[in-house]
C-alpha positions as a Markdown table, in Angstrom:
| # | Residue | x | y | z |
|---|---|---|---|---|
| 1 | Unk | 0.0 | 0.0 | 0.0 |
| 2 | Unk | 1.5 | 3.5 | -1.2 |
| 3 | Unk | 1.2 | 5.7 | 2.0 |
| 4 | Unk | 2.6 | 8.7 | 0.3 |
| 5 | Unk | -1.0 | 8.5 | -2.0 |
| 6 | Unk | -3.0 | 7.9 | 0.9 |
| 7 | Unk | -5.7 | 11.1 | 1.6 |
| 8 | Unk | -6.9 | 10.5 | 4.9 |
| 9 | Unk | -9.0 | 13.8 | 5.8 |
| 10 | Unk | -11.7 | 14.4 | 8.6 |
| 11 | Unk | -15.1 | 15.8 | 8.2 |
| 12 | Unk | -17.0 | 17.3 | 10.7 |
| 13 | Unk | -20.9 | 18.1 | 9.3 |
| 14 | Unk | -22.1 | 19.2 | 12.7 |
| 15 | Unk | -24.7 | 21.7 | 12.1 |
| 16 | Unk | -25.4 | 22.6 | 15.7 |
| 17 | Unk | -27.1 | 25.7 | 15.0 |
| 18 | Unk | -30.1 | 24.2 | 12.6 |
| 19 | Unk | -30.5 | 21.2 | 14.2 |
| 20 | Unk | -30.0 | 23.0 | 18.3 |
| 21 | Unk | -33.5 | 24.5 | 17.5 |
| 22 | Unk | -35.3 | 21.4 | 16.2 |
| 23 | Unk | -33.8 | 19.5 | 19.1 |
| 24 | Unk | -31.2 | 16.6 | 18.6 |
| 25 | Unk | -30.3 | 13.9 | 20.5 |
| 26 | Unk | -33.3 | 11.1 | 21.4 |
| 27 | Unk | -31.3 | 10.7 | 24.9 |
| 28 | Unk | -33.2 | 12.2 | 27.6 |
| 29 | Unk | -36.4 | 14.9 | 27.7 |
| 30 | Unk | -35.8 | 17.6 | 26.2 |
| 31 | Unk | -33.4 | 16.4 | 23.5 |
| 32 | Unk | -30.0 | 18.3 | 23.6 |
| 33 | Unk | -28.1 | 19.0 | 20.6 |
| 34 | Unk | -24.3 | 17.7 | 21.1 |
| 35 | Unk | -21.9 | 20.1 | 20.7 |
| 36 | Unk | -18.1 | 18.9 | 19.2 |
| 37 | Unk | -14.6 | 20.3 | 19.8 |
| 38 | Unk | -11.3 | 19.9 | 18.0 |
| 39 | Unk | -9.4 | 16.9 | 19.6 |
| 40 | Unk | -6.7 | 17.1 | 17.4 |
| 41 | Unk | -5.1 | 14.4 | 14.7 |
| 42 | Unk | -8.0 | 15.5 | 12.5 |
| 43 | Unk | -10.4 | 14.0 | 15.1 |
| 44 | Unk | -13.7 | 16.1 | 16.7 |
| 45 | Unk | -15.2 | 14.7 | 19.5 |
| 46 | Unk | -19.0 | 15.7 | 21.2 |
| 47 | Unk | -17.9 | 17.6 | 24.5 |
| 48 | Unk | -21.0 | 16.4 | 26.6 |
| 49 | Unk | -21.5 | 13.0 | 27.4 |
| 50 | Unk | -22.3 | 10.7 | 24.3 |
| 51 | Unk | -24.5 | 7.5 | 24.4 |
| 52 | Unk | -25.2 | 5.9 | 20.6 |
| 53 | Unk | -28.9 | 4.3 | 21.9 |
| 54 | Unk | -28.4 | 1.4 | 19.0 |
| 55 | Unk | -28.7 | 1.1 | 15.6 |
| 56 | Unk | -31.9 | 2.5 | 14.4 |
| 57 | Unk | -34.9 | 0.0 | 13.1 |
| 58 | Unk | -36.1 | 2.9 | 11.0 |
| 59 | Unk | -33.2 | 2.7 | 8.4 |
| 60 | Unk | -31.7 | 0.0 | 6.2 |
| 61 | Unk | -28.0 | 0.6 | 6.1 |
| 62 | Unk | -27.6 | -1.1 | 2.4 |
| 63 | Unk | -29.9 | 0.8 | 1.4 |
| 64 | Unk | -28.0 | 4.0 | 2.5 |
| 65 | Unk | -24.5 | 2.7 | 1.5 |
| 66 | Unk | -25.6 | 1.5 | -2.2 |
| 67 | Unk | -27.3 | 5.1 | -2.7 |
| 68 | Unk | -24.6 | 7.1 | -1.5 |
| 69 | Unk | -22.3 | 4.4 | -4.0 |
| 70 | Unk | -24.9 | 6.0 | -6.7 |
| 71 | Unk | -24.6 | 9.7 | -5.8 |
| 72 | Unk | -20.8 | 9.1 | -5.6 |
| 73 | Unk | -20.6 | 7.8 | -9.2 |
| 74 | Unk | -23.3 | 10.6 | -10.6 |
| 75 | Unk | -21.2 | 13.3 | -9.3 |
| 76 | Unk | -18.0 | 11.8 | -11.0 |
| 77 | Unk | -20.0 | 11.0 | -14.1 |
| 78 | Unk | -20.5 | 14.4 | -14.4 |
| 79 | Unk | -16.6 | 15.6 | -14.1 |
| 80 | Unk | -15.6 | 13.2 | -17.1 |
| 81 | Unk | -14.6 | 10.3 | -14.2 |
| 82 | Unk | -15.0 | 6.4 | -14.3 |
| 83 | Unk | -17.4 | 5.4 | -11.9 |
| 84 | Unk | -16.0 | 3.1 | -8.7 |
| 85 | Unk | -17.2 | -0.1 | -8.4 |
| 86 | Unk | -18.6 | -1.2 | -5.1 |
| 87 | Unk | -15.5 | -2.6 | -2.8 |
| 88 | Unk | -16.7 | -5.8 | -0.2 |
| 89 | Unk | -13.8 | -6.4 | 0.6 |
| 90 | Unk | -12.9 | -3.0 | 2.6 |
| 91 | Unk | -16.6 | -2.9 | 3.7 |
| 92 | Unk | -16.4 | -4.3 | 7.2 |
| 93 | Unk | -13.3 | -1.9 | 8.0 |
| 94 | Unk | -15.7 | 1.1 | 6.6 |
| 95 | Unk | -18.9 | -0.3 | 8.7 |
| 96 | Unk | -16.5 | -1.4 | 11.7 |
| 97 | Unk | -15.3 | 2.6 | 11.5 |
| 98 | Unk | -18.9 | 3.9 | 11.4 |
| 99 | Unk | -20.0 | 2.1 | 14.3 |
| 100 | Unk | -16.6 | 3.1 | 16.5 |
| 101 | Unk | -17.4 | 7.1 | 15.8 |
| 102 | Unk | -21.2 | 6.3 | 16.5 |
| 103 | Unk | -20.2 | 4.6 | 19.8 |
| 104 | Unk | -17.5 | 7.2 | 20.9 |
| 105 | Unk | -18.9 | 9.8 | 19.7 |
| 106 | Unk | -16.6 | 11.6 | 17.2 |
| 107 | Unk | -15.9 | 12.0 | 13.6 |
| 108 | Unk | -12.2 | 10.8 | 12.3 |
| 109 | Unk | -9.8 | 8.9 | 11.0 |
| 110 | Unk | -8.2 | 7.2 | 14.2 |
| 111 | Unk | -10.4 | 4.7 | 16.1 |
| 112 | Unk | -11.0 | 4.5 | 20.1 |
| 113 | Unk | -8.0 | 2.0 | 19.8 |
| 114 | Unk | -5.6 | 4.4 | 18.4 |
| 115 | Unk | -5.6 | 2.8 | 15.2 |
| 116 | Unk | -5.1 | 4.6 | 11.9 |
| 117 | Unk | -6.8 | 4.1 | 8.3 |
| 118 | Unk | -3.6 | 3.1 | 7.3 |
| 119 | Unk | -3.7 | 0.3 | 9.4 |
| 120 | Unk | -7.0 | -0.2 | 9.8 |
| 121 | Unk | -7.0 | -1.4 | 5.8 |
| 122 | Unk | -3.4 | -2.8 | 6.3 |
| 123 | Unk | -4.3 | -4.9 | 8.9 |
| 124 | Unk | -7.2 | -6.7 | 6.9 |
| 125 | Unk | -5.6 | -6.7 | 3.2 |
| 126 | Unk | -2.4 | -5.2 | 3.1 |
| 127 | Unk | -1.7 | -5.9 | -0.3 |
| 128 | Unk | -5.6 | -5.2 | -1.3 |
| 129 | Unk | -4.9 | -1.2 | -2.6 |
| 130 | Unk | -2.0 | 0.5 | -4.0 |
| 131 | Unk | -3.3 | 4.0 | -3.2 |
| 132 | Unk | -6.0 | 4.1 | -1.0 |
| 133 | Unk | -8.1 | 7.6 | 1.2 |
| 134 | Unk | -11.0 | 7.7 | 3.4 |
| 135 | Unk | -13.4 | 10.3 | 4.1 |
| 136 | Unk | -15.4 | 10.2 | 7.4 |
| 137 | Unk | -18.6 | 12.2 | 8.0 |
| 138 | Unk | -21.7 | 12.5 | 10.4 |
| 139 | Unk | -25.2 | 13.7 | 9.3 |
| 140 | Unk | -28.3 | 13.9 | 11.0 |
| 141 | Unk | -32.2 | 12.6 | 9.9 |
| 142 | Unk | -35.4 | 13.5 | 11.1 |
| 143 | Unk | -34.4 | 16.9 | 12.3 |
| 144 | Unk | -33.5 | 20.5 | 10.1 |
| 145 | Unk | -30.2 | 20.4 | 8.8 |
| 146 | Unk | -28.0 | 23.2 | 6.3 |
| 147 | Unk | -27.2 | 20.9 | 3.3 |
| 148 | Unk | -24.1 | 22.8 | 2.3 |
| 149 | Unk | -24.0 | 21.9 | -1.5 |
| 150 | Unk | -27.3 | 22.9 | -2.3 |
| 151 | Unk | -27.2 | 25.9 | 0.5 |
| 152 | Unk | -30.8 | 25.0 | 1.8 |
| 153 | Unk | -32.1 | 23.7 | 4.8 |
| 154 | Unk | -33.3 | 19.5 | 4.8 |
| 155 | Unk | -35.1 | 17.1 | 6.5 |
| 156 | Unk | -33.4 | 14.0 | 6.2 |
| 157 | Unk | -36.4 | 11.3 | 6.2 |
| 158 | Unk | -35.4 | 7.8 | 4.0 |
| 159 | Unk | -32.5 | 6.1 | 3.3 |
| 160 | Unk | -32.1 | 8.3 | 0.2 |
| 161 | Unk | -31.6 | 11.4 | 2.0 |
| 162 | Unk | -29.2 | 10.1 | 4.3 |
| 163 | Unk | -27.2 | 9.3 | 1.4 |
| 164 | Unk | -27.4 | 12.1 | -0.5 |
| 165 | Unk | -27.0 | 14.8 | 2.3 |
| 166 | Unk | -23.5 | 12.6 | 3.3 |
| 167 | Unk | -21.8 | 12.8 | -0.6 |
| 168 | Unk | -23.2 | 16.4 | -0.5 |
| 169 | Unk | -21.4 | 17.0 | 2.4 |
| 170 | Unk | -18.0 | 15.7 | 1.2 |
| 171 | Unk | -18.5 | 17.8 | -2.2 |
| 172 | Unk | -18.8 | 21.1 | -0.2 |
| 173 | Unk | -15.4 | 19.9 | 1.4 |
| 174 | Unk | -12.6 | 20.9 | -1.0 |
| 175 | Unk | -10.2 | 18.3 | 0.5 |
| 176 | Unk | -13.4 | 15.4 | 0.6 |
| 177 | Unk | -14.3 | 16.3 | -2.9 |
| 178 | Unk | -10.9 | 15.8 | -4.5 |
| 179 | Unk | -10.6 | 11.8 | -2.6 |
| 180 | Unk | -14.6 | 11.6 | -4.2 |
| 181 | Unk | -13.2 | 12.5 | -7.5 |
| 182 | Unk | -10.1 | 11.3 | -7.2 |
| 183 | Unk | -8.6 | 9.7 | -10.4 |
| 184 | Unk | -6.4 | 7.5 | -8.3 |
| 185 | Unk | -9.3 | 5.1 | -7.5 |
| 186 | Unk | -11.1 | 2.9 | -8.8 |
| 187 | Unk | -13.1 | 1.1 | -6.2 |
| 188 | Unk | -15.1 | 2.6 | -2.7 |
| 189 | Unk | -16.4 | 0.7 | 0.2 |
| 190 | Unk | -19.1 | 2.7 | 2.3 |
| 191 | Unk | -19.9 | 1.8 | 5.5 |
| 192 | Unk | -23.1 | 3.3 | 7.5 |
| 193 | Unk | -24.4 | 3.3 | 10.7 |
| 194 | Unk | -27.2 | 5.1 | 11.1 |
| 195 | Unk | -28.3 | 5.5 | 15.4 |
| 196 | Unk | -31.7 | 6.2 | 16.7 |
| 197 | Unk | -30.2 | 9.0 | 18.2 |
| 198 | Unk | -30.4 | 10.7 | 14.8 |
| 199 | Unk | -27.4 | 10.9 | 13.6 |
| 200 | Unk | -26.0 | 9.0 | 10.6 |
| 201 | Unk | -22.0 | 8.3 | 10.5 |
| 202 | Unk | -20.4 | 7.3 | 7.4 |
| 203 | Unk | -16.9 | 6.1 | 5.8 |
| 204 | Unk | -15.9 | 5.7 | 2.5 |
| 205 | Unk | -12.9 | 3.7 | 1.8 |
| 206 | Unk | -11.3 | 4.1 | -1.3 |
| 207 | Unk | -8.5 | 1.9 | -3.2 |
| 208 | Unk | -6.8 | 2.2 | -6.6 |
């Protein structure tokens, strides 16, 4: 695996302000919205106490993760890129990821164990990628949100606007964008876990 191509780069879609007055967090009466701070190595955290209260019944992960595979390829479609075909072999590290930052509470590229992305895909199939980059996000559902591509405020409802406010997201992050449309790769895992405590995590893994 060629380190020196690796893009690992955090994003943090927190949008406290919207979402503080539509109330957040299904934890306790009345729902408080979290608020996160900058815990350095491209990591945010939620300052208060977190508790994930499970994996929501609501939502169908696949069905998040094959339409933000869909969005992904439509936005590179329209640049002129190949599309990326749909990775199973990196996507137990990408759903393994998504479930550590729902559980811990942050949005990043190192793990509650201190491990990497580097590792992280090294450790499973080191031989898998030559270039490889992740992106990392967190997005809410069923409460107001500020979809930054399309400057508007959402109400993320289904599966397909999950997906579709999460590759937004990374497009209105230069660094996100350029690992989305990246020429370098040719394959993406995506790995959801969506929490009843309405928020949506998300990691793409990508290998060329």
């Amino acid at each position: 695996m060629n380190v020196g191509k690796t893009l690992t780069v955090v994003l943090l879609v927190v949008l406290v302000a919207v979402a503080a007055a539509a109330g957040y967090l299904a934890l306790q009466e009345p729902a408080e919205p979290p608020e996160f701070e900058d815990a350095g190595e491209l990591r945010m955290e939620v300052a208060d106490d977190w508790r994930d209260t499970g994996p929501s019944e609501e939502f169908d992960r696949e069905a998040v993760e094959d339409h933000v595979l869909v969005y992904t390829n439509e936005f590179r479609s329209d640049e002129g890129l190949s599309t990326l075909s749909d990775d199973d072999l990196m996507l137990d590290v990408a759903r393994s990821h998504s479930e550590d930052m729902a559980s811990h509470g942050y949005v990043g590229h190192t793990d509650s164990d201190g491990v990497t992305a580097e590792e992280r895909l090294s450790e499973f199939e080191p031989d898998h990628c030559t270039s490889t980059g992740e992106n990392a996000a967190a997005v809410f559902h069923g409460v107001q949100e500020h979809d930054q591509w399309l400057e508007e405020t959402v109400v993320n409802t289904d599966e397909e606007d999950v997906a579709r406010s999460l590759v937004h997201s990374w497009m209105a992050s230069e660094l996100h964008r350029d690992n989305l449309l990246s020429e370098d790769y040719s394959s993406v895992a995506v790995g959801v876990y969506v929490s009843e405590a309405n928020a949506a995590f998300a990691t793409q893994k990508f290998c060329g």
